[in-house]
PDB file of C-alpha atoms in Angstrom:
ATOM      1  CA  TRP W   1      22.345  -3.628   9.101  1.00  0.00           C
ATOM      2  CA  SER W   2      22.288  -0.485  11.234  1.00  0.00           C
ATOM      3  CA  PHE W   3      22.387   1.736   8.122  1.00  0.00           C
ATOM      4  CA  PHE W   4      19.530  -0.174   6.511  1.00  0.00           C
ATOM      5  CA  LEU W   5      17.414  -0.160   9.667  1.00  0.00           C
ATOM      6  CA  SER W   6      17.932   3.573  10.196  1.00  0.00           C
ATOM      7  CA  SER W   7      17.002   4.282   6.552  1.00  0.00           C
ATOM      8  CA  ALA W   8      13.852   2.216   6.880  1.00  0.00           C
ATOM      9  CA  SER W   9      12.973   4.037  10.088  1.00  0.00           C
ATOM     10  CA  CYS W  10      13.409   7.434   8.408  1.00  0.00           C
ATOM     11  CA  GLU W  11      11.249   6.365   5.474  1.00  0.00           C
ATOM     12  CA  PHE W  12       8.545   5.143   7.843  1.00  0.00           C
ATOM     13  CA  SER W  13       8.550   8.401   9.807  1.00  0.00           C
ATOM     14  CA  ARG W  14       8.564  10.680   6.760  1.00  0.00           C
ATOM     15  CA  ASN W  15       5.784   8.884   4.914  1.00  0.00           C
ATOM     16  CA  ASN W  16       3.683   8.230   7.999  1.00  0.00           C
ATOM     17  CA  GLN W  17       3.517  12.013   8.587  1.00  0.00           C
ATOM     18  CA  SER W  18       3.314  13.291   5.028  1.00  0.00           C
ATOM     19  CA  ALA W  19       0.289  11.752   3.321  1.00  0.00           C
ATOM     20  CA  GLU W  20      -2.722   9.475   3.534  1.00  0.00           C
ATOM     21  CA  LEU W  21      -4.604   8.794   0.298  1.00  0.00           C
ATOM     22  CA  GLU W  22      -8.289   7.922   0.069  1.00  0.00           C
ATOM     23  CA  HIS W  23      -7.576   6.134  -3.217  1.00  0.00           C
ATOM     24  CA  PRO W  24      -4.070   4.644  -2.904  1.00  0.00           C
ATOM     25  CA  VAL W  25      -3.459   4.026  -6.604  1.00  0.00           C
ATOM     26  CA  SER W  26       0.260   4.607  -6.059  1.00  0.00           C
ATOM     27  CA  TRP W  27       0.476   2.883  -2.690  1.00  0.00           C
ATOM     28  CA  PHE W  28       4.068   1.805  -3.317  1.00  0.00           C
ATOM     29  CA  THR W  29       5.348   5.371  -3.728  1.00  0.00           C
ATOM     30  CA  GLU W  30       3.075   6.733  -0.990  1.00  0.00           C
ATOM     31  CA  GLU W  31       3.839   4.056   1.614  1.00  0.00           C
ATOM     32  CA  PRO W  32       7.197   2.400   0.771  1.00  0.00           C
ATOM     33  CA  TRP W  33       7.712   1.424   4.385  1.00  0.00           C
ATOM     34  CA  TYR W  34       5.523  -1.633   3.796  1.00  0.00           C
ATOM     35  CA  PRO W  35       8.072  -3.311   1.491  1.00  0.00           C
ATOM     36  CA  LEU W  36      10.871  -1.900   3.652  1.00  0.00           C
ATOM     37  CA  LEU W  37       9.325  -3.526   6.707  1.00  0.00           C
ATOM     38  CA  GLY W  38       9.131  -6.774   4.754  1.00  0.00           C
ATOM     39  CA  CYS W  39      12.832  -6.463   3.970  1.00  0.00           C
ATOM     40  CA  VAL W  40      13.641  -5.897   7.638  1.00  0.00           C
ATOM     41  CA  LEU W  41      11.688  -9.000   8.639  1.00  0.00           C
ATOM     42  CA  ALA W  42      13.363 -11.027   5.886  1.00  0.00           C
ATOM     43  CA  LEU W  43      16.803  -9.895   7.090  1.00  0.00           C
ATOM     44  CA  LEU W  44      15.971 -10.844  10.664  1.00  0.00           C
ATOM     45  CA  ALA W  45      14.747 -14.273   9.578  1.00  0.00           C
ATOM     46  CA  LEU W  46      17.774 -14.895   7.355  1.00  0.00           C
ATOM     47  CA  GLY W  47      20.103 -13.667  10.098  1.00  0.00           C
ATOM     48  CA  GLY W  48      18.535 -16.130  12.504  1.00  0.00           C
ATOM     49  CA  LEU W  49      18.987 -18.961  10.013  1.00  0.00           C
ATOM     50  CA  TRP W  50      22.612 -17.961   9.431  1.00  0.00           C
ATOM     51  CA  ARG W  51      23.362 -18.048  13.142  1.00  0.00           C
ATOM     52  CA  THR W  52      21.787 -21.508  13.385  1.00  0.00           C
ATOM     53  CA  THR W  53      23.315 -22.910  10.191  1.00  0.00           C
ATOM     54  CA  PRO W  54      26.165 -20.811   8.690  1.00  0.00           C
ATOM     55  CA  ASN W  55      25.293 -21.432   5.056  1.00  0.00           C
ATOM     56  CA  PRO W  56      26.645 -19.022   2.385  1.00  0.00           C
ATOM     57  CA  VAL W  57      23.237 -19.171   0.673  1.00  0.00           C
ATOM     58  CA  TYR W  58      21.769 -17.174   3.542  1.00  0.00           C
ATOM     59  CA  LEU W  59      24.410 -14.469   3.152  1.00  0.00           C
ATOM     60  CA  LYS W  60      23.632 -14.178  -0.562  1.00  0.00           C
ATOM     61  CA  ALA W  61      19.934 -13.967   0.194  1.00  0.00           C
ATOM     62  CA  MET W  62      20.590 -11.229   2.774  1.00  0.00           C
ATOM     63  CA  ALA W  63      22.620  -9.282   0.221  1.00  0.00           C
ATOM     64  CA  GLY W  64      19.718  -9.588  -2.216  1.00  0.00           C
ATOM     65  CA  VAL W  65      17.265  -8.281   0.373  1.00  0.00           C
ATOM     66  CA  VAL W  66      19.510  -5.282   1.132  1.00  0.00           C
ATOM     67  CA  PHE W  67      19.778  -4.541  -2.593  1.00  0.00           C
ATOM     68  CA  ALA W  68      15.989  -4.733  -2.964  1.00  0.00           C
ATOM     69  CA  ALA W  69      15.556  -2.322  -0.034  1.00  0.00           C
ATOM     70  CA  VAL W  70      17.977   0.164  -1.573  1.00  0.00           C
ATOM     71  CA  VAL W  71      16.034  -0.011  -4.847  1.00  0.00           C
ATOM     72  CA  VAL W  72      12.788   0.698  -2.974  1.00  0.00           C
ATOM     73  CA  ILE W  73      14.304   3.766  -1.275  1.00  0.00           C
ATOM     74  CA  VAL W  74      15.825   5.121  -4.508  1.00  0.00           C
ATOM     75  CA  VAL W  75      12.600   4.661  -6.493  1.00  0.00           C
ATOM     76  CA  GLU W  76      10.459   6.222  -3.756  1.00  0.00           C
ATOM     77  CA  ARG W  77      12.683   9.295  -3.522  1.00  0.00           C
ATOM     78  CA  ALA W  78      12.782   9.684  -7.300  1.00  0.00           C
ATOM     79  CA  ILE W  79       8.984   9.788  -7.668  1.00  0.00           C
ATOM     80  CA  VAL W  80       7.067  12.836  -6.433  1.00  0.00           C
ATOM     81  CA  THR W  81       3.430  11.918  -5.825  1.00  0.00           C
ATOM     82  CA  GLU W  82       0.437  14.259  -5.917  1.00  0.00           C
ATOM     83  CA  ALA W  83       0.126  14.091  -2.135  1.00  0.00           C
ATOM     84  CA  GLU W  84       3.765  15.110  -1.794  1.00  0.00           C
ATOM     85  CA  ARG W  85       3.227  18.020  -4.198  1.00  0.00           C
ATOM     86  CA  ILE W  86       0.355  19.249  -2.038  1.00  0.00           C
ATOM     87  CA  ASP W  87       2.449  18.799   1.094  1.00  0.00           C
ATOM     88  CA  GLU W  88       5.279  20.834  -0.437  1.00  0.00           C
ATOM     89  CA  GLY W  89       2.838  23.504  -1.624  1.00  0.00           C
ATOM     90  CA  VAL W  90       1.386  23.895   1.865  1.00  0.00           C
ATOM     91  CA  ARG W  91       4.832  24.256   3.403  1.00  0.00           C
ATOM     92  CA  ASP W  92       5.902  26.789   0.777  1.00  0.00           C
ATOM     93  CA  MET W  93       2.728  28.832   1.293  1.00  0.00           C
ATOM     94  CA  VAL W  94       3.116  28.831   5.079  1.00  0.00           C
ATOM     95  CA  ALA W  95       6.791  29.806   4.771  1.00  0.00           C
ATOM     96  CA  ALA W  96       5.857  32.660   2.421  1.00  0.00           C
ATOM     97  CA  PHE W  97       3.201  33.810   4.884  1.00  0.00           C
ATOM     98  CA  ARG W  98       5.805  33.829   7.663  1.00  0.00           C
ATOM     99  CA  ARG W  99       8.087  36.001   5.483  1.00  0.00           C
ATOM    100  CA  GLN W 100       5.068  38.258   4.785  1.00  0.00           C
ATOM    101  CA  ASP W 101       5.530  37.613   1.062  1.00  0.00           C
ATOM    102  CA  VAL W 102       2.001  38.376  -0.103  1.00  0.00           C
ATOM    103  CA  ASP W 103       2.518  37.552  -3.793  1.00  0.00           C
ATOM    104  CA  ARG W 104       4.162  34.185  -3.087  1.00  0.00           C
ATOM    105  CA  THR W 105       1.478  33.259  -0.576  1.00  0.00           C
ATOM    106  CA  LEU W 106      -1.393  34.205  -2.874  1.00  0.00           C
ATOM    107  CA  SER W 107       0.197  32.294  -5.776  1.00  0.00           C
ATOM    108  CA  HIS W 108      -0.925  29.099  -4.016  1.00  0.00           C
ATOM    109  CA  ILE W 109      -4.556  30.265  -3.725  1.00  0.00           C
ATOM    110  CA  SER W 110      -7.064  30.058  -6.577  1.00  0.00           C
ATOM    111  CA  ALA W 111      -8.024  33.388  -8.127  1.00  0.00           C
ATOM    112  CA  ALA W 112     -11.657  32.313  -7.688  1.00  0.00           C
ATOM    113  CA  ALA W 113     -11.223  31.966  -3.909  1.00  0.00           C
ATOM    114  CA  THR W 114     -11.667  35.682  -3.256  1.00  0.00           C
ATOM    115  CA  ALA W 115     -12.628  35.278   0.411  1.00  0.00           C
ATOM    116  CA  GLU W 116      -9.537  33.190   1.143  1.00  0.00           C
ATOM    117  CA  ARG W 117      -7.267  35.627  -0.684  1.00  0.00           C
ATOM    118  CA  ALA W 118      -8.710  38.525   1.302  1.00  0.00           C
ATOM    119  CA  LEU W 119      -8.341  36.573   4.569  1.00  0.00           C
ATOM    120  CA  VAL W 120      -4.667  35.840   3.912  1.00  0.00           C
ATOM    121  CA  SER W 121      -3.889  39.382   2.747  1.00  0.00           C
ATOM    122  CA  ASN W 122      -5.431  40.847   5.900  1.00  0.00           C
ATOM    123  CA  ALA W 123      -3.822  38.313   8.246  1.00  0.00           C
ATOM    124  CA  ILE W 124      -0.332  38.981   6.881  1.00  0.00           C
ATOM    125  CA  GLY W 125      -0.698  42.585   7.947  1.00  0.00           C
ATOM    126  CA  ILE W 126      -1.854  41.626  11.447  1.00  0.00           C
ATOM    127  CA  VAL W 127       0.257  38.653  12.502  1.00  0.00           C
ATOM    128  CA  ASP W 128       4.053  38.328  12.591  1.00  0.00           C
ATOM    129  CA  ILE W 129       5.323  34.736  12.699  1.00  0.00           C
ATOM    130  CA  HIS W 130       8.731  33.986  14.215  1.00  0.00           C
ATOM    131  CA  ASP W 131      11.330  31.597  12.765  1.00  0.00           C
ATOM    132  CA  ASN W 132      10.391  28.679  15.039  1.00  0.00           C
ATOM    133  CA  LEU W 133       7.361  27.802  12.908  1.00  0.00           C
ATOM    134  CA  ARG W 134       6.672  24.051  12.596  1.00  0.00           C
ATOM    135  CA  ILE W 135       4.154  22.104  10.507  1.00  0.00           C
ATOM    136  CA  THR W 136       3.176  18.699  11.896  1.00  0.00           C
ATOM    137  CA  ASP W 137       0.546  15.952  11.535  1.00  0.00           C
ATOM    138  CA  MET W 138       0.163  16.505   7.784  1.00  0.00           C
ATOM    139  CA  GLN W 139      -2.567  14.398   6.179  1.00  0.00           C
ATOM    140  CA  VAL W 140      -3.397  14.696   2.484  1.00  0.00           C
ATOM    141  CA  ASN W 141      -6.500  13.048   1.033  1.00  0.00           C
ATOM    142  CA  ILE W 142      -6.956  12.838  -2.730  1.00  0.00           C
ATOM    143  CA  ALA W 143     -10.581  12.586  -3.864  1.00  0.00           C
ATOM    144  CA  ALA W 144     -11.901  10.310  -6.602  1.00  0.00           C
ATOM    145  CA  GLY W 145     -10.893  11.617  -9.999  1.00  0.00           C
ATOM    146  CA  ARG W 146      -7.719  13.055  -8.475  1.00  0.00           C
ATOM    147  CA  GLU W 147      -8.791  16.639  -9.277  1.00  0.00           C
ATOM    148  CA  ARG W 148      -9.647  17.640  -5.715  1.00  0.00           C
ATOM    149  CA  ALA W 149      -7.855  17.160  -2.425  1.00  0.00           C
ATOM    150  CA  THR W 150      -7.891  18.082   1.249  1.00  0.00           C
ATOM    151  CA  ALA W 151      -4.944  18.719   3.555  1.00  0.00           C
ATOM    152  CA  ARG W 152      -5.132  18.805   7.337  1.00  0.00           C
ATOM    153  CA  PHE W 153      -2.177  19.829   9.472  1.00  0.00           C
ATOM    154  CA  ARG W 154      -1.034  21.651  12.601  1.00  0.00           C
ATOM    155  CA  VAL W 155       1.045  24.820  12.758  1.00  0.00           C
ATOM    156  CA  ASN W 156       3.015  25.586  15.918  1.00  0.00           C
ATOM    157  CA  GLY W 157       5.255  28.536  16.632  1.00  0.00           C
ATOM    158  CA  THR W 158       5.560  31.986  18.120  1.00  0.00           C
ATOM    159  CA  ALA W 159       3.266  34.677  16.761  1.00  0.00           C
ATOM    160  CA  GLU W 160       3.062  38.387  17.471  1.00  0.00           C
ATOM    161  CA  ALA W 161      -0.118  40.398  17.017  1.00  0.00           C
ATOM    162  CA  ARG W 162      -0.882  43.918  18.192  1.00  0.00           C
ATOM    163  CA  GLY W 163       2.333  44.056  20.196  1.00  0.00           C
ATOM    164  CA  THR W 164       1.722  40.778  22.057  1.00  0.00           C
ATOM    165  CA  SER W 165       3.955  37.769  21.431  1.00  0.00           C
ATOM    166  CA  ARG W 166       3.016  34.212  22.426  1.00  0.00           C
ATOM    167  CA  HIS W 167       3.433  30.574  21.444  1.00  0.00           C
ATOM    168  CA  VAL W 168       0.480  29.359  19.387  1.00  0.00           C
ATOM    169  CA  SER W 169      -0.810  25.962  18.282  1.00  0.00           C
ATOM    170  CA  THR W 170      -3.331  25.884  15.454  1.00  0.00           C
ATOM    171  CA  ARG W 171      -4.957  23.255  13.244  1.00  0.00           C
ATOM    172  CA  TRP W 172      -6.053  23.819   9.652  1.00  0.00           C
ATOM    173  CA  GLU W 173      -7.928  22.245   6.752  1.00  0.00           C
ATOM    174  CA  LEU W 174      -7.250  23.374   3.190  1.00  0.00           C
ATOM    175  CA  ASN W 175      -9.283  22.326   0.155  1.00  0.00           C
ATOM    176  CA  PHE W 176      -7.518  22.077  -3.203  1.00  0.00           C
ATOM    177  CA  GLU W 177      -8.451  21.841  -6.859  1.00  0.00           C
ATOM    178  CA  ARG W 178      -6.171  21.215  -9.776  1.00  0.00           C
ATOM    179  CA  GLU W 179      -5.855  24.266 -12.027  1.00  0.00           C
ATOM    180  CA  GLY W 180      -3.600  24.211 -15.060  1.00  0.00           C
ATOM    181  CA  GLY W 181      -1.550  21.328 -13.735  1.00  0.00           C
ATOM    182  CA  ARG W 182      -1.092  22.911 -10.281  1.00  0.00           C
ATOM    183  CA  TRP W 183      -2.879  22.347  -7.006  1.00  0.00           C
ATOM    184  CA  LYS W 184      -4.553  25.568  -5.858  1.00  0.00           C
ATOM    185  CA  VAL W 185      -6.180  26.307  -2.503  1.00  0.00           C
ATOM    186  CA  THR W 186      -9.919  26.911  -2.842  1.00  0.00           C
ATOM    187  CA  ARG W 187     -10.879  27.039   0.828  1.00  0.00           C
ATOM    188  CA  ILE W 188      -9.108  27.715   4.127  1.00  0.00           C
ATOM    189  CA  GLN W 189     -10.653  26.607   7.402  1.00  0.00           C
ATOM    190  CA  ARG W 190      -9.274  26.584  10.909  1.00  0.00           C
ATOM    191  CA  MET W 191     -10.183  23.715  13.234  1.00  0.00           C
ATOM    192  CA  ARG W 192     -10.278  23.171  16.959  1.00  0.00           C
ATOM    193  CA  LEU W 193      -7.162  21.452  18.252  1.00  0.00           C
ATOM    194  CA  THR W 194      -8.982  18.405  19.633  1.00  0.00           C
ATOM    195  CA  LYS W 195     -12.234  18.299  17.638  1.00  0.00           C
ATOM    196  CA  ASP W 196     -13.160  18.274  13.959  1.00  0.00           C
ATOM    197  CA  GLU W 197     -15.018  21.558  14.326  1.00  0.00           C
ATOM    198  CA  PHE W 198     -14.339  24.759  12.411  1.00  0.00           C
ATOM    199  CA  ILE W 199     -13.726  28.105  14.091  1.00  0.00           C
ATOM    200  CA  ASP W 200     -12.911  31.672  13.103  1.00  0.00           C
ATOM    201  CA  PRO W 201      -9.417  31.672  11.516  1.00  0.00           C
ATOM    202  CA  LEU W 202      -8.443  34.775  13.483  1.00  0.00           C
ATOM    203  CA  ASN W 203      -9.866  33.584  16.811  1.00  0.00           C
ATOM    204  CA  MET W 204      -7.056  34.389  19.270  1.00  0.00           C
ATOM    205  CA  SER W 205      -8.802  32.785  22.259  1.00  0.00           C
ATOM    206  CA  GLU W 206      -8.139  29.230  21.065  1.00  0.00           C
ATOM    207  CA  LEU W 207      -4.400  28.998  20.650  1.00  0.00           C
TER     208      LEU W 207
END
């Protein structure tokens, strides 16, 4: 049971942080912890019945529930959803920015988003990001038609600019459009840490 419960807990944590869809067409693959939670409750109920009345039928039912939970986990991990693709793209872009890999970073940004491409190119030359970079609170919303999306997330770590190094906490919103089968960034906006208000991306006073 401990293995199953820990697996369910990991699935809950990973999916609770990774994506929230406005139109949950693939709710099973986006939020598998719902059926996993049902399996946990079923195991607890069957375990209680077994302790009250040691009937082999309950053990068989428990084995069936564990098998069903394993199937849920395997299927969920085998399917990569659109929200997960966006999540992975954001993390790859941020990692490329940290490495100051301009080409890799810009490969995630639409060629039509000239202002965003210029912003990123300039920022790479100004800010050095240390290895302790962390992305948290990722939320991905897919719009109707599934051709546009928005990702909101926080970036925490140590940054160095103009010879000054400090720990920074920032919050971002990225708009995406599908181009040639890939999700491309069309807009980059920085947000206040505690309010849904946009600020200058390079504002160093709010870190």
